[in-house]
Tab-separated table of C-alpha atoms in Angstrom:
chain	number	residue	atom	x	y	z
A	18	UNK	CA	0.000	0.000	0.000
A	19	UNK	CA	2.930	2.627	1.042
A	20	UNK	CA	4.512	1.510	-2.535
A	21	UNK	CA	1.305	2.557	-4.296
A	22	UNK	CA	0.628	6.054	-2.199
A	23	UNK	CA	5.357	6.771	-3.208
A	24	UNK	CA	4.268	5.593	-6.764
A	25	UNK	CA	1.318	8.272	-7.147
A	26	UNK	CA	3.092	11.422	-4.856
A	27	UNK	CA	6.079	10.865	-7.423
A	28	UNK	CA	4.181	10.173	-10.541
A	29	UNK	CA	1.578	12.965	-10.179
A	30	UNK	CA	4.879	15.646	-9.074
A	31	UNK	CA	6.506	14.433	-12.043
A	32	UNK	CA	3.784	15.093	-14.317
A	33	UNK	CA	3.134	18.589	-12.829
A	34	UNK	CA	7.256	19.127	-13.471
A	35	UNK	CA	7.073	18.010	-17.249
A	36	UNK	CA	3.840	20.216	-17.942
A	37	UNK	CA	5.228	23.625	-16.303
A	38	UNK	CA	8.363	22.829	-18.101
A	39	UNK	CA	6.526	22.800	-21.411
A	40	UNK	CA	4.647	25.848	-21.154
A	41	UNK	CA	8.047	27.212	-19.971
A	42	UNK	CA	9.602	26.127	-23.642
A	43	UNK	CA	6.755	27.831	-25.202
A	44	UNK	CA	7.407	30.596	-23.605
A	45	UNK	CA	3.985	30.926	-21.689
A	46	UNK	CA	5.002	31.937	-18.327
A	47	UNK	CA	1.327	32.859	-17.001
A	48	UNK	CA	0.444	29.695	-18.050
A	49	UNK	CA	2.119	28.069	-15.329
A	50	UNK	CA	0.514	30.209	-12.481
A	51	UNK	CA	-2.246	28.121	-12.860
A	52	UNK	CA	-0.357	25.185	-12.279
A	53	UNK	CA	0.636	26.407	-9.100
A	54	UNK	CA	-2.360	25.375	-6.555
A	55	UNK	CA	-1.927	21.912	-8.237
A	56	UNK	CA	2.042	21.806	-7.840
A	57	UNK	CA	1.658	22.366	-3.710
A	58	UNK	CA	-0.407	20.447	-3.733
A	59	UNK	CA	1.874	17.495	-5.102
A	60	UNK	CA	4.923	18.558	-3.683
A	61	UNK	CA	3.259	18.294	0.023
A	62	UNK	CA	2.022	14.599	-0.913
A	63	UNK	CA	5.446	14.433	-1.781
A	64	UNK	CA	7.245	15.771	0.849
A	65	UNK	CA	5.144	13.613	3.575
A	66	UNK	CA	5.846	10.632	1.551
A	67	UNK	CA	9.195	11.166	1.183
A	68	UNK	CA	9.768	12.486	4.758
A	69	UNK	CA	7.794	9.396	6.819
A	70	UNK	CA	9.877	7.115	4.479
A	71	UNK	CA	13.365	8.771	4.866
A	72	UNK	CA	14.079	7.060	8.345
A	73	UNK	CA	13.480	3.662	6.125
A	74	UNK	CA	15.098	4.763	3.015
A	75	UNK	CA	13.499	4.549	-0.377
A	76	UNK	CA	13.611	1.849	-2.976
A	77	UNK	CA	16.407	2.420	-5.867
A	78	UNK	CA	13.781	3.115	-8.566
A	79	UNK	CA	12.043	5.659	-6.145
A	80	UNK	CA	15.460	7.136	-5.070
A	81	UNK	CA	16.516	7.643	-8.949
A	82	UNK	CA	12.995	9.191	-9.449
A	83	UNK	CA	13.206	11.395	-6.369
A	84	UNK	CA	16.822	12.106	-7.793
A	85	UNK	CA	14.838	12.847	-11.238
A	86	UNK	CA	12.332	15.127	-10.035
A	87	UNK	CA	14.490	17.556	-8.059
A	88	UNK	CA	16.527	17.740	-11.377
A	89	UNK	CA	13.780	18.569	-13.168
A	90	UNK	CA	12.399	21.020	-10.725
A	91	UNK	CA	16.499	22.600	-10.749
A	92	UNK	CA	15.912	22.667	-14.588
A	93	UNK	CA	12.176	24.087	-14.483
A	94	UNK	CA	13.700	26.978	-11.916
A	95	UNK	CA	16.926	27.856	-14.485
A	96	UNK	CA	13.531	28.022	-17.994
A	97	UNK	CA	11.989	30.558	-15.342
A	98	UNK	CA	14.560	32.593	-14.982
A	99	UNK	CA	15.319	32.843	-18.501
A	100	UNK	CA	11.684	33.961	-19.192
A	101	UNK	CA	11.879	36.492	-16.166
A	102	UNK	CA	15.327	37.570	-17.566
A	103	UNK	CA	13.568	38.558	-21.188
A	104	UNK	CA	10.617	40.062	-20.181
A	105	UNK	CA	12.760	42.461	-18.285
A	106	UNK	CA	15.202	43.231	-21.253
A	107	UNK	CA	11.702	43.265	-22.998
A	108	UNK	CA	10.822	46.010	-20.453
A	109	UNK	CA	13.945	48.350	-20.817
A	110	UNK	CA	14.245	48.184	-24.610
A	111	UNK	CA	11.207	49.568	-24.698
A	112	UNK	CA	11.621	51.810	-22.408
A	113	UNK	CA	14.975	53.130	-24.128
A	114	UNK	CA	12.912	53.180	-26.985
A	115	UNK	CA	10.784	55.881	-25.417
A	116	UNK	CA	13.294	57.984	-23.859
A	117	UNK	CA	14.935	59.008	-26.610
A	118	UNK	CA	11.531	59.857	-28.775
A	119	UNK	CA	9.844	62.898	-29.564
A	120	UNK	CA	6.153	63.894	-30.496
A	121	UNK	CA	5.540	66.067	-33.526
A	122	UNK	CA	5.098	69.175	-31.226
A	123	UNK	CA	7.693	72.162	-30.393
A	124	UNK	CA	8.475	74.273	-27.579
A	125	UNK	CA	7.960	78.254	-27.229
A	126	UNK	CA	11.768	77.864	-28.000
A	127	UNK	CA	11.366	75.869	-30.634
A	128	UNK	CA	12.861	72.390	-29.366
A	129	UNK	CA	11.062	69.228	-29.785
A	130	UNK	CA	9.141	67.903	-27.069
A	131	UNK	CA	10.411	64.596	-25.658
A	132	UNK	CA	8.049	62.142	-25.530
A	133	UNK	CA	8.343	61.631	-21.682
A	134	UNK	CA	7.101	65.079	-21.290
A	135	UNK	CA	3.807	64.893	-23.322
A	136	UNK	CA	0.840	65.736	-21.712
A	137	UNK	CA	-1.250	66.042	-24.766
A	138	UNK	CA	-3.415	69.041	-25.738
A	139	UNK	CA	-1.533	69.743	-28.867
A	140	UNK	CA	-3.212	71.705	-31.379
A	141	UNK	CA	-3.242	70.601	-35.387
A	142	UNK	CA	-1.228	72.944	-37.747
A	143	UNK	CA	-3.951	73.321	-40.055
């Protein structure tokens, strides 16, 4: 019975792991909020399992999949990262894009206005 409640903690983490670490590939980072209610919830089946069994030690073929999902899990932290990493450098290119932009209107002085400093209320050169 204890084999059968290891088998489904692991198997159900594992499955979790591999589908966050798809929708990480394909880029689709809000994706895997979704997946986070179900991923605590594995990953405390898991860690009870795992815990009451660690004074007894695990079978090989549960110990290489233990060993399995906390590479996975490394591997699914490392794809997160990279998608945090671009969406920042997403962030300040387009925000360097910005800074260095100006509207179609002048100044009493004649200078452009920057695009940071529109407020709007431009009239139309007719």
């Amino acid at each position: 019975m204890q084999a059968n409640v290891i088998e489904d903690a692991i198997g159900t983490l594992e499955t979790v792991l591999v589908h966050e670490r798809e929708l990480l590939m394909r880029g689709q980072a809000r994706e895997t909020a979704a997946l986070v209610g179900e991923k605590m919830s594995a990953l405390q089946v898991f860690d009870d399992v795992v815990l009451n069994r660690a004074a007894t030690g695990l079978q090989d073929g549960h110990r290489r999949r233990v060993e399995a999902i906390i590479a996975l899990a490394k591997e699914n932290a490392e794809h997160f990262k990279a998608v945090r990493n671009g969406v920042r450098n997403a962030i300040d290119r387009i925000g360097a894009r910005t800074e260095n932009a100006y509207v179609g209107a002048y100044n009493a002085t004649g200078g452009q206005t920057p695009f940071r400093n529109a407020t709007g209320g431009y009239l139309k050169k007719v």
